PDB file of C-alpha atoms in Angstrom:
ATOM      1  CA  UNK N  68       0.813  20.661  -3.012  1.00  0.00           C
ATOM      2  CA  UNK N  69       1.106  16.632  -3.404  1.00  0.00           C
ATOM      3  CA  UNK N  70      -0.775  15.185  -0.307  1.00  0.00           C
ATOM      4  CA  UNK N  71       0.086  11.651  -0.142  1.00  0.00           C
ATOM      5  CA  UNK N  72      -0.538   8.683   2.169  1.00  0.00           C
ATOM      6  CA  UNK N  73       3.288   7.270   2.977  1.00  0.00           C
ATOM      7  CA  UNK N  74       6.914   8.219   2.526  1.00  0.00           C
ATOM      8  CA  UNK N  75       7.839   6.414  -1.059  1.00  0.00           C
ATOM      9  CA  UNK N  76       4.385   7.804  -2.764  1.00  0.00           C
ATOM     10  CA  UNK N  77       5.881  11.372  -3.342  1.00  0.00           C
ATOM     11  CA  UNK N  78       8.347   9.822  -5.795  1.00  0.00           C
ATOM     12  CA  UNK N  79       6.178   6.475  -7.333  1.00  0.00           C
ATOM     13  CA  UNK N  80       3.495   9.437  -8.542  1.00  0.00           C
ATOM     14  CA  UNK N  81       3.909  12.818 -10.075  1.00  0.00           C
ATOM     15  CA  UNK N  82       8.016  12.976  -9.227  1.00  0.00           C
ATOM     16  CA  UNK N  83       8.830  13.813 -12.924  1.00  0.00           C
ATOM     17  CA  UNK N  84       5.746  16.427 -12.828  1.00  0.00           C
ATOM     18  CA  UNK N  85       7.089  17.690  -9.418  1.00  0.00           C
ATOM     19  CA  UNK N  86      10.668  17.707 -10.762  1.00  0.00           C
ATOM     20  CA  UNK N  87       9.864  19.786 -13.610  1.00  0.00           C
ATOM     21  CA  UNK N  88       7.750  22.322 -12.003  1.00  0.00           C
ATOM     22  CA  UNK N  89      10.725  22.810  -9.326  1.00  0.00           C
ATOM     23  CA  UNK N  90      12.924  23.184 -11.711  1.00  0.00           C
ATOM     24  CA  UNK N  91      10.779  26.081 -13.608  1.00  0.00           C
ATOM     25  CA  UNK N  92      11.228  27.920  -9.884  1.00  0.00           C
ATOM     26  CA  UNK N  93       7.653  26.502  -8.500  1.00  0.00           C
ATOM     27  CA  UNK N  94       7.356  25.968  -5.064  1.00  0.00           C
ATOM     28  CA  UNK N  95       6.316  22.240  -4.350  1.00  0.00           C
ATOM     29  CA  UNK N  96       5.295  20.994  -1.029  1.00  0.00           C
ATOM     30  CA  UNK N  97       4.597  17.409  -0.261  1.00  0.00           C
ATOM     31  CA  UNK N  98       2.773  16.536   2.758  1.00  0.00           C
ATOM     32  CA  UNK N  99       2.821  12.841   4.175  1.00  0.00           C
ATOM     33  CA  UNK N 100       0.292  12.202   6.076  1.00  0.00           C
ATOM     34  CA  UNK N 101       1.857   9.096   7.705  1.00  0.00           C
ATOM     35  CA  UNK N 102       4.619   7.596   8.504  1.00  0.00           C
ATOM     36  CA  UNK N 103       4.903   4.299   6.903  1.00  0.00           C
ATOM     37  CA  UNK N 104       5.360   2.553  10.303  1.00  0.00           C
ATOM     38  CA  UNK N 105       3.562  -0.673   9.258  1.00  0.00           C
ATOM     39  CA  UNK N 106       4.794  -0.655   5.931  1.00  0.00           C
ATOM     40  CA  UNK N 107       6.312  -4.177   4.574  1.00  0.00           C
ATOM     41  CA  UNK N 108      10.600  -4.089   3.567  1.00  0.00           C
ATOM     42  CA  UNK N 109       9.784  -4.426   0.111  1.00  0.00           C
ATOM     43  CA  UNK N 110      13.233  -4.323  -1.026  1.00  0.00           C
ATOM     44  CA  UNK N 111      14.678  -8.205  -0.840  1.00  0.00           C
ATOM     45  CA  UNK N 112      18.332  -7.166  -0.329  1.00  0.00           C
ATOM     46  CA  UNK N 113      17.280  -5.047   3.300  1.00  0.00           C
ATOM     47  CA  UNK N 114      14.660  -7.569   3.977  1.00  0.00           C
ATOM     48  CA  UNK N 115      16.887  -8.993   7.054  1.00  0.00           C
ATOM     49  CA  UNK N 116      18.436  -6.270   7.975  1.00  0.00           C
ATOM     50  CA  UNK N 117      17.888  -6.368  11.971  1.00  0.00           C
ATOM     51  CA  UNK N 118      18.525  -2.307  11.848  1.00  0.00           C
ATOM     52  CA  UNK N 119      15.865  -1.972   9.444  1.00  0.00           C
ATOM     53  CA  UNK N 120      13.596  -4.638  10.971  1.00  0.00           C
ATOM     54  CA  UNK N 121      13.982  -2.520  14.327  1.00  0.00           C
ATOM     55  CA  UNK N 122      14.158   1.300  13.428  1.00  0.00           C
ATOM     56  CA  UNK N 123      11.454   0.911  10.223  1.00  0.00           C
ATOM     57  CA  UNK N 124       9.810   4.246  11.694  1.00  0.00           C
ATOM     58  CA  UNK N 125      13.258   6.015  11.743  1.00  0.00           C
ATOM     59  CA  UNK N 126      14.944   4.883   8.828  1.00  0.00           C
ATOM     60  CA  UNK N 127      11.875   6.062   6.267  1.00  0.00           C
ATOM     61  CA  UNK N 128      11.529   9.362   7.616  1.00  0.00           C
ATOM     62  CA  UNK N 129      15.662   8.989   6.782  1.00  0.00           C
ATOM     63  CA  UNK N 130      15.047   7.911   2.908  1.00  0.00           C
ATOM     64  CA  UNK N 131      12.097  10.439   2.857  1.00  0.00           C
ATOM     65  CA  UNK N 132      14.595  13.145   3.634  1.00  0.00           C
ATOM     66  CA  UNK N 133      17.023  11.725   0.878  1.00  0.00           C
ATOM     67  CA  UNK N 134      13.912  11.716  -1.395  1.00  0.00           C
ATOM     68  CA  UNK N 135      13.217  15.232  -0.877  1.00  0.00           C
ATOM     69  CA  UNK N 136      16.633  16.774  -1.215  1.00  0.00           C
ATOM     70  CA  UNK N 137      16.833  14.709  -5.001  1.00  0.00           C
ATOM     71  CA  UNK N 138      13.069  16.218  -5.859  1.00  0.00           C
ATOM     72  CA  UNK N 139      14.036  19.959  -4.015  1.00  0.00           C
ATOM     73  CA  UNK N 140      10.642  19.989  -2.487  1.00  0.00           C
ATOM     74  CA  UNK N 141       9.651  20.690   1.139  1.00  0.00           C
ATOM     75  CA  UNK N 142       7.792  18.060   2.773  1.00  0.00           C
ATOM     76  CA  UNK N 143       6.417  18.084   6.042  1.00  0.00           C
ATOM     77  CA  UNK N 144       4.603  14.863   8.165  1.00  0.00           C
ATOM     78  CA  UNK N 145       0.830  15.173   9.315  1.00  0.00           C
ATOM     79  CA  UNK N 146       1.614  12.301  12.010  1.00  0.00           C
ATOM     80  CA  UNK N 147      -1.246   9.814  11.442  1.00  0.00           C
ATOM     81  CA  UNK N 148       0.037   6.367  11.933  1.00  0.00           C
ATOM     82  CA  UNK N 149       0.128   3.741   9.284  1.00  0.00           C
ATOM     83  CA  UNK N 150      -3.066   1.557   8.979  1.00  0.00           C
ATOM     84  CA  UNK N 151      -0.978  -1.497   7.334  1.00  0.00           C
ATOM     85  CA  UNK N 152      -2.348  -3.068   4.225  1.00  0.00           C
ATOM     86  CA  UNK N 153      -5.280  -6.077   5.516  1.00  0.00           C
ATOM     87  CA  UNK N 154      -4.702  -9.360   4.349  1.00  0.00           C
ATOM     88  CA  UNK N 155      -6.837 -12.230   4.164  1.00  0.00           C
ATOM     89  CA  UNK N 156     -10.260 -13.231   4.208  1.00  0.00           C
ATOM     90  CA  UNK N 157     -12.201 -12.089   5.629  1.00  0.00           C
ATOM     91  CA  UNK N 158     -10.466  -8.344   6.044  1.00  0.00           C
ATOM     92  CA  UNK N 159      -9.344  -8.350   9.810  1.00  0.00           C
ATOM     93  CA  UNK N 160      -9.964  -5.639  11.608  1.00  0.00           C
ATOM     94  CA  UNK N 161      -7.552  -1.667  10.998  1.00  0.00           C
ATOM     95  CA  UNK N 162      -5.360  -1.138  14.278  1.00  0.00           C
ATOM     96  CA  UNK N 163      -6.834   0.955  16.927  1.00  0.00           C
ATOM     97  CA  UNK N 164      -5.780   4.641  16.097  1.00  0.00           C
ATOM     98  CA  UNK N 165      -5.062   3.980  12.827  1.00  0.00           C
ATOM     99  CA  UNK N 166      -5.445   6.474  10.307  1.00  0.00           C
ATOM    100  CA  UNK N 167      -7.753   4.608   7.827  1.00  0.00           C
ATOM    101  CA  UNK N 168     -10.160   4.562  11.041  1.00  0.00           C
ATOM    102  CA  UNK N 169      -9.942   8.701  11.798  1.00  0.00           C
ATOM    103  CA  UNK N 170     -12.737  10.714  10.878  1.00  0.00           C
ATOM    104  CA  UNK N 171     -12.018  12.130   7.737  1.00  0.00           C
ATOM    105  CA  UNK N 172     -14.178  15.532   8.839  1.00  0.00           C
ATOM    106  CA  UNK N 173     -11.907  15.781  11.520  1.00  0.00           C
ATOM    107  CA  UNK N 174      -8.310  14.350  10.507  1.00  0.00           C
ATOM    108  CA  UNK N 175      -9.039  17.096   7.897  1.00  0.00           C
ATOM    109  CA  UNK N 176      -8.179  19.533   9.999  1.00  0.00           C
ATOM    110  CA  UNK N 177      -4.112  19.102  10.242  1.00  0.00           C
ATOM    111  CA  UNK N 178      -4.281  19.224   6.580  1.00  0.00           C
ATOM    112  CA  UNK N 179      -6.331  22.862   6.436  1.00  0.00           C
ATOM    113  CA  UNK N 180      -3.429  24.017   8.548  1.00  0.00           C
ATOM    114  CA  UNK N 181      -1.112  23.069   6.132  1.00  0.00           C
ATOM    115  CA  UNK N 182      -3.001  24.272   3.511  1.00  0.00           C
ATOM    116  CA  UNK N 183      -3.520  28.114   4.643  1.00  0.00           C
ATOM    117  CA  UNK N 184       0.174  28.117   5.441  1.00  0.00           C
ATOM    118  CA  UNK N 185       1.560  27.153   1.967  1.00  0.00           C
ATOM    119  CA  UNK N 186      -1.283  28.752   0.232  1.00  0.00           C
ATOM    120  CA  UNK N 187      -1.143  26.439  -2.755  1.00  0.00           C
ATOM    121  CA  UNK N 188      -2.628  27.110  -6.061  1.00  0.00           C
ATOM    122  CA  UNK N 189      -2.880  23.439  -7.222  1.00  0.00           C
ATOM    123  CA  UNK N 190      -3.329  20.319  -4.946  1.00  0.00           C
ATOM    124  CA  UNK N 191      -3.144  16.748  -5.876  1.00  0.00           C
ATOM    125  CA  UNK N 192      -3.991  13.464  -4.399  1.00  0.00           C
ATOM    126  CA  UNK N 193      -5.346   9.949  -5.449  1.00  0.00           C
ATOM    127  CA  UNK N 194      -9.219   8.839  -6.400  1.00  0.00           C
ATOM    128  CA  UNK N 195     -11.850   7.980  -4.413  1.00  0.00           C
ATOM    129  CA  UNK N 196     -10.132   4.173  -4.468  1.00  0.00           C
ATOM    130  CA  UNK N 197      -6.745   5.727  -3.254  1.00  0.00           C
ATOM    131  CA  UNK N 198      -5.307   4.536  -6.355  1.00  0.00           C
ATOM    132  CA  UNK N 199      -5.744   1.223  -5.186  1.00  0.00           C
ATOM    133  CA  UNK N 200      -7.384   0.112  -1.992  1.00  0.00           C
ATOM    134  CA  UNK N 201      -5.278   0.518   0.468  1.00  0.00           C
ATOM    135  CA  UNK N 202      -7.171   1.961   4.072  1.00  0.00           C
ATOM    136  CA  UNK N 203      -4.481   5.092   3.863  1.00  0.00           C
ATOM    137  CA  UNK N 204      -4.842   6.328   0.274  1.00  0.00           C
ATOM    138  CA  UNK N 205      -8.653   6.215   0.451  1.00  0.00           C
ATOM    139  CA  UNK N 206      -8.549   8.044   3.757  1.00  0.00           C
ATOM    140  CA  UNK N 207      -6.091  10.793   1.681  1.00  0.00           C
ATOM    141  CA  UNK N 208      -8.341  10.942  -0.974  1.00  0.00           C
ATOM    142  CA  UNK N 209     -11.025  11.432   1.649  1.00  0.00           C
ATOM    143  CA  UNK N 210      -9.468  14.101   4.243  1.00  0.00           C
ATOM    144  CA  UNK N 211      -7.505  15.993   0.750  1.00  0.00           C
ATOM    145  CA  UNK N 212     -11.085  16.182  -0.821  1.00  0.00           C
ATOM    146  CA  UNK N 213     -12.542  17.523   2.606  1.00  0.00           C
ATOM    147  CA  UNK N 214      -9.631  19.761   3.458  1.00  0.00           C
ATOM    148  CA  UNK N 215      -9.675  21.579  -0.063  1.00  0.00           C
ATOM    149  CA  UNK N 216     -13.107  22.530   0.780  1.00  0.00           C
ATOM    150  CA  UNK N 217     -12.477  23.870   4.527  1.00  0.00           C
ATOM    151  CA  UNK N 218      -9.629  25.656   3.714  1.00  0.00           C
ATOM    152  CA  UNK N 219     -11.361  27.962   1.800  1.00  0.00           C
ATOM    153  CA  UNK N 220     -13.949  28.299   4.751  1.00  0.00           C
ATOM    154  CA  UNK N 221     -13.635  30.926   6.851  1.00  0.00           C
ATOM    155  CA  UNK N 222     -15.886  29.072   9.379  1.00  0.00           C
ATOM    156  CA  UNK N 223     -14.073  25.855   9.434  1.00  0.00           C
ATOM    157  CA  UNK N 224     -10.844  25.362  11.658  1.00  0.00           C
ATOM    158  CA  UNK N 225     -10.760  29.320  12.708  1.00  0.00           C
ATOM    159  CA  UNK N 226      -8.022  28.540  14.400  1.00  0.00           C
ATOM    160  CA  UNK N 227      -5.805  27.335  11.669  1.00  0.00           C
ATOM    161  CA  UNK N 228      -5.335  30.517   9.565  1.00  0.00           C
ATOM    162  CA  UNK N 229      -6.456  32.531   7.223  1.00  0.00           C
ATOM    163  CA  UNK N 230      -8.788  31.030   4.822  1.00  0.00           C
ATOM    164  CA  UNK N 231      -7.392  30.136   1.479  1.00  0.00           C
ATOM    165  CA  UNK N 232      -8.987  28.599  -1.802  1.00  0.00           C
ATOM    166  CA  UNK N 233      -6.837  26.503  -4.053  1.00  0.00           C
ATOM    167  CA  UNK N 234      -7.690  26.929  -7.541  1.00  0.00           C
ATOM    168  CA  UNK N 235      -7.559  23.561  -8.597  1.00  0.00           C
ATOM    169  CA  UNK N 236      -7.768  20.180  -7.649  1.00  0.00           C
ATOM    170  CA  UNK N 237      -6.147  16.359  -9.176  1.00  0.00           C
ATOM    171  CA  UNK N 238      -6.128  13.059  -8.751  1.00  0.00           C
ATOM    172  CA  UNK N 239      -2.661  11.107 -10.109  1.00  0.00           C
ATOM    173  CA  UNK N 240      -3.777   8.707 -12.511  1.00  0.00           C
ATOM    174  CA  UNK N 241      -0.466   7.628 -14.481  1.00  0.00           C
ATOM    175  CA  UNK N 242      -0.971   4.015 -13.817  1.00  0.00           C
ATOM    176  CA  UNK N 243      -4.373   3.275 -16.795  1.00  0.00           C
ATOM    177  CA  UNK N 244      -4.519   1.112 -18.977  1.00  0.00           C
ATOM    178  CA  UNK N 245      -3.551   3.115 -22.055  1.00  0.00           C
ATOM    179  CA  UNK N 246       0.009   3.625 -20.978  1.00  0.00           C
ATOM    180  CA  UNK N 247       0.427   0.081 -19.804  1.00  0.00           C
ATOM    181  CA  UNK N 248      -0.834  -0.670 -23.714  1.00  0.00           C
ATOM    182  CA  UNK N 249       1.437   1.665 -25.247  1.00  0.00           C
ATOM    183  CA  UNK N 250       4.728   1.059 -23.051  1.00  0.00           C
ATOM    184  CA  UNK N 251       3.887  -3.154 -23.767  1.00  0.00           C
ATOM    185  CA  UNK N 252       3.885  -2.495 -27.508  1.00  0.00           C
ATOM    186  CA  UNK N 253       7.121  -0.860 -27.765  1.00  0.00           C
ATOM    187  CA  UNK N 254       8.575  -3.540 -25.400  1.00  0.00           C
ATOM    188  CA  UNK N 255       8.037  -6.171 -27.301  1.00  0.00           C
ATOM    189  CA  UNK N 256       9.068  -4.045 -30.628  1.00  0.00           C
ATOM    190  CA  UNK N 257      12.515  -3.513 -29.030  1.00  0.00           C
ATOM    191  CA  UNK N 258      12.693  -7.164 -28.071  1.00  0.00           C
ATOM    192  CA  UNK N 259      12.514  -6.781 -24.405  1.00  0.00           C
ATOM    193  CA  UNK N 260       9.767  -9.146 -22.190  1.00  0.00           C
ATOM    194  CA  UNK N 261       7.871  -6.675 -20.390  1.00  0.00           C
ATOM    195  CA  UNK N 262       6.432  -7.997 -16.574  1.00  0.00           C
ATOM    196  CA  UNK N 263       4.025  -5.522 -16.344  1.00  0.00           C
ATOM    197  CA  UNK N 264       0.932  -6.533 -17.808  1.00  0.00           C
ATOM    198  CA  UNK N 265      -1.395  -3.637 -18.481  1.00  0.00           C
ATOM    199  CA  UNK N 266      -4.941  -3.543 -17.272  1.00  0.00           C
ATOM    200  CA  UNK N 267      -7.558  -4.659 -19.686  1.00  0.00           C
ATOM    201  CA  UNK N 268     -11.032  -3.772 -18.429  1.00  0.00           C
ATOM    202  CA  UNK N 269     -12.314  -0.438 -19.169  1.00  0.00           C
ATOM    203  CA  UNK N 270     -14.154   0.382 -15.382  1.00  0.00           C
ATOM    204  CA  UNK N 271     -10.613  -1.280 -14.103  1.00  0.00           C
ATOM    205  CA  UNK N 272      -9.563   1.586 -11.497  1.00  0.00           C
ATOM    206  CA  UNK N 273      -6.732   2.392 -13.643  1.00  0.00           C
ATOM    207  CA  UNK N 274      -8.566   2.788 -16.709  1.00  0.00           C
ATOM    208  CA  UNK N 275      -7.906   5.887 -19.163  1.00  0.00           C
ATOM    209  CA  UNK N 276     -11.188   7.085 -19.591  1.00  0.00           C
ATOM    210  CA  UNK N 277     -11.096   9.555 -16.725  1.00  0.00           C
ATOM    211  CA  UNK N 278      -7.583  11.292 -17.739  1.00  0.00           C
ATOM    212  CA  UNK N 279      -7.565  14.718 -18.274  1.00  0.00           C
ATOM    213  CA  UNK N 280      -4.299  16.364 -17.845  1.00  0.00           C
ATOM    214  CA  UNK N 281      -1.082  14.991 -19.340  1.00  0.00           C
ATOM    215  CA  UNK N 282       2.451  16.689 -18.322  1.00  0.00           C
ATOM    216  CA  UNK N 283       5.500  16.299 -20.651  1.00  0.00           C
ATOM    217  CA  UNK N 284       8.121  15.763 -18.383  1.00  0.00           C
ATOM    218  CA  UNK N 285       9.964  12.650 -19.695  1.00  0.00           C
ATOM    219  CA  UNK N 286      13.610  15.026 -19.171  1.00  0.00           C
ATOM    220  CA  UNK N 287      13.436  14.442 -15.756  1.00  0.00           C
ATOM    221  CA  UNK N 288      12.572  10.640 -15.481  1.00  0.00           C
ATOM    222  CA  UNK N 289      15.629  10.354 -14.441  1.00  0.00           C
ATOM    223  CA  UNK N 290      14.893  12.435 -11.321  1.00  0.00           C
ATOM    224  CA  UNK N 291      12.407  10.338 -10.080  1.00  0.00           C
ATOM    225  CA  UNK N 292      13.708   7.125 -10.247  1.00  0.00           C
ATOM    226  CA  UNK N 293      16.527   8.533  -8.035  1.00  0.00           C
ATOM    227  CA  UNK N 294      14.031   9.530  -5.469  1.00  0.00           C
ATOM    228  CA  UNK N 295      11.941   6.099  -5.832  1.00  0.00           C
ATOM    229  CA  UNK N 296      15.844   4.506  -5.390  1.00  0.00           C
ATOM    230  CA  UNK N 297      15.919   6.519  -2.141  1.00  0.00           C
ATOM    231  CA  UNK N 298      13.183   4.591  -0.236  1.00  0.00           C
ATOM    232  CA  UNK N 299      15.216   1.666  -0.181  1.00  0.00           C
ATOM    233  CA  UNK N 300      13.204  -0.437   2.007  1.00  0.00           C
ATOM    234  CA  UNK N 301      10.166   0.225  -0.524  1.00  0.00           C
ATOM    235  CA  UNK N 302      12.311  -0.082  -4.085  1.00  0.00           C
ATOM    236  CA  UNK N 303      13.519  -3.509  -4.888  1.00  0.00           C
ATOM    237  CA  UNK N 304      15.902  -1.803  -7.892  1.00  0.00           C
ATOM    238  CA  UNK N 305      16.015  -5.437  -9.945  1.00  0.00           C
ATOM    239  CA  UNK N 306      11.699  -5.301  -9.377  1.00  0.00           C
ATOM    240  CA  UNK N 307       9.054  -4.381 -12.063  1.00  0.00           C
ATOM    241  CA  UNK N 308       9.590  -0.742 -11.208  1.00  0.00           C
ATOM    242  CA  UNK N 309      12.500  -0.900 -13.155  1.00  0.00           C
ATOM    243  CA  UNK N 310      11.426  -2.931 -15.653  1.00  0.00           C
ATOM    244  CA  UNK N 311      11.060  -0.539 -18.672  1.00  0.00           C
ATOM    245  CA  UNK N 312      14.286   1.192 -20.214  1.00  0.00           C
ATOM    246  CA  UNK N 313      14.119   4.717 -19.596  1.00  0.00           C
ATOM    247  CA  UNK N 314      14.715   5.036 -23.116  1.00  0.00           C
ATOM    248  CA  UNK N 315      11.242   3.330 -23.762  1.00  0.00           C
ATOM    249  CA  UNK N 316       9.240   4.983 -21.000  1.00  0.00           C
ATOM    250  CA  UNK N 317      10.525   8.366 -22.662  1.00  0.00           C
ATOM    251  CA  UNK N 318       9.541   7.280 -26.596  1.00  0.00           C
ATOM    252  CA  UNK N 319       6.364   5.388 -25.454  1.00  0.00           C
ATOM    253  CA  UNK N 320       4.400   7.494 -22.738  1.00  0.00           C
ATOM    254  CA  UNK N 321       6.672  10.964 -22.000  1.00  0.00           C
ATOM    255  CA  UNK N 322       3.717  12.423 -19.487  1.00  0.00           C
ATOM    256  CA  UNK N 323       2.631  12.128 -16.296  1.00  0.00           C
ATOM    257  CA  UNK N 324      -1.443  12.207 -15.846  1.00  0.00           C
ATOM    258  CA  UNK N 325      -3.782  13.482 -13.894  1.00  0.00           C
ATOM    259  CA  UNK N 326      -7.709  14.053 -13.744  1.00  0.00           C
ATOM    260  CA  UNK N 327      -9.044  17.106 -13.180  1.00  0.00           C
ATOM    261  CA  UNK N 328     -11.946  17.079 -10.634  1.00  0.00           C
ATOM    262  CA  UNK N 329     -11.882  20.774  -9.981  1.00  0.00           C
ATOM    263  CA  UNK N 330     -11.203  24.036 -11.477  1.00  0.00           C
ATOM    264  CA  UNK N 331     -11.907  27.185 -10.103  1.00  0.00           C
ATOM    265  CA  UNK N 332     -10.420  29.045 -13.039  1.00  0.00           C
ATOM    266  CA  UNK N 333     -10.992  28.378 -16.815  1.00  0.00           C
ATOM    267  CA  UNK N 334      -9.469  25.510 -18.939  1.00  0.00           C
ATOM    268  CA  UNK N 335      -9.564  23.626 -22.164  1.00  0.00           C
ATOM    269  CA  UNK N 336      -9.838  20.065 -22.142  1.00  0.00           C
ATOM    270  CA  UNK N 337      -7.364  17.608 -22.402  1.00  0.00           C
ATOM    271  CA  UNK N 338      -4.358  20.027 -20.666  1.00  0.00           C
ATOM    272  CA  UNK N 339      -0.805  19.813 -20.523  1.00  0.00           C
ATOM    273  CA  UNK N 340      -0.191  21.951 -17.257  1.00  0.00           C
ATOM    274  CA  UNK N 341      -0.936  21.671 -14.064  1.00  0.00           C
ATOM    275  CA  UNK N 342      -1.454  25.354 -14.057  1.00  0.00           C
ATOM    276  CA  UNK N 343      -3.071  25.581 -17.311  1.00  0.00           C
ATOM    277  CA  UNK N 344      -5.939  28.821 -16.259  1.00  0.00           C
ATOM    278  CA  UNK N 345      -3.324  29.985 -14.268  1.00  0.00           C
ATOM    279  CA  UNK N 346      -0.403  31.546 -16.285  1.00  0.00           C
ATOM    280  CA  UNK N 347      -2.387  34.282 -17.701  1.00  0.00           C
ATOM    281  CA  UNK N 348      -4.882  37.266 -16.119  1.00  0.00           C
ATOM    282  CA  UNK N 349      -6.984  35.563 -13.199  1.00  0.00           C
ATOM    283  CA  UNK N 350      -8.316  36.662 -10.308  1.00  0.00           C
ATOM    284  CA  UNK N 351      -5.015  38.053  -7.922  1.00  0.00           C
ATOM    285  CA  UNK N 352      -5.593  35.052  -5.164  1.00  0.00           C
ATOM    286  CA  UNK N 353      -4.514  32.653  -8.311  1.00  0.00           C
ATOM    287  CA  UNK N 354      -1.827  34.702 -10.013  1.00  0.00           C
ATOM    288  CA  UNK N 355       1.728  32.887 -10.452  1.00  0.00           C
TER     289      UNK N 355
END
């Protein structure tokens, strides 16, 4: 289970991971927890588009549906509304009813639900900075974090279900500072000008130092930049996305990564599997 804060952020983290683990016959369910109603038309060539200036709510959950028929996933909404990125300073104030503003004990709850219905053995979400600081990934990271814990509670949210304890928990860290380093070099070896400059400071929030878990998965690259494509409003497809050759991404940095910040069954340090712990003989609520 991928819980992640807009429509677009399924397939710009982990779609190559959730690609290949679909593709081995794993079930994959991405939950959205809004709807990217305040989200900017990132995309230039839509940027006027009156229909898409009008309908913004409608025509994500449309490219959201695209997205998830490319990645074979299920995906379902857990219909907070968009907090909108602040801008300026000072901060103004989030929108009233936001769901950066929603207490994260008690937004947790939709996402329990969720939870003891799929039943999933691995969950994933973003850092304790959402990645980077926007209102909505924070609040994921907060209500995932909370969730993973009440889920497994069989006196929290009685009236969601059956309790259920995933067996391990990540946070997508494929943007640190090591790949940026290592996809720069071989960019300028190859004679291309790279416009991605990689992070230099080691406590930068997408440092290396707290990567744990790194998934070969460059065959399906290809996968997810069809699904990033799909959110058109979001994807500029001439933008720095697309700014490495596949053919580099997939000699330079093949993985996708991920920290590790709980593990209810055993595992060796670094991994290269989400379920690493999992595959073998564990306890029968964790077998796959």
């Amino acid at each position: 289970m991928h819980v992640h804060a807009h429509p677009d952020d399924e397939s710009s983290k982990g779609a190559a991971t959730t690609a290949k683990y679909v593709a081995e016959g794993v079930e994959v369910m991405v939950v959205t927890c809004t709807g990217g109603e305040r989200g900017d038309i990132l995309n230039p060539k839509l940027a006027d588009d009156p229909d898409v200036q009008a309908n913004i709510a409608e025509v994500r959950r449309r490219e959201m549906a695209r997205a998830r028929e490319i990645l074979g996933i299920q995906q379902t909404w857990l219909g907070f509304v968009d907090s909108g990125l602040p801008e300026g300073d000072p901060l103004p104030p989030l929108p009233e009813g936001c769901f950066g503003l929603e207490d994260p004990a008690v937004a947790a709850g939709r996402l329990v639900k969720v939870m003891r219905d799929f039943r999933p053995h691995v969950v994933t979400t973003y850092d304790e900075r959402g990645g980077y600081p926007h209102p909505d990934h924070v609040q994921c990271h907060n209500i995932t974090v909370e969730a993973f814990r009440a889920a497994a509670d069989p006196h929290s949210w009685p009236e969601h279900g059956t309790a259920w304890q995933a067996a391990k928990l990540y946070y997508h860290m494929s943007f640190h500072r090591r790949r940026y380093q290592a996809l720069e070099e071989l960019m300028h070896e190859h004679g291309y000008e790279s416009r991605q400059p990689a992070p230099t400071r080691d406590d930068d929030p997408f440092s290396d130092g707290r990567v744990t878990t790194f998934v070969h998965c460059a065959d399906w690259f290809e996968v997810r930049d069809a699904a990033l494509l799909a959110h058109a409003t979001q994807i500029d497809p001439d933008g720095p996305w697309f700014a490495v050759p596949l053919a580099i991404q997939k000699l330079g940095w093949p993985t996708e990564d991920y920290q590790l910040v709980r593990s209810l069954v055993p595992t060796t340090i670094p991994e290269e599997d989400l379920f690493a712990g999992l595959r073998g003989p564990v306890p029968s609520q964790y077998e796959i």
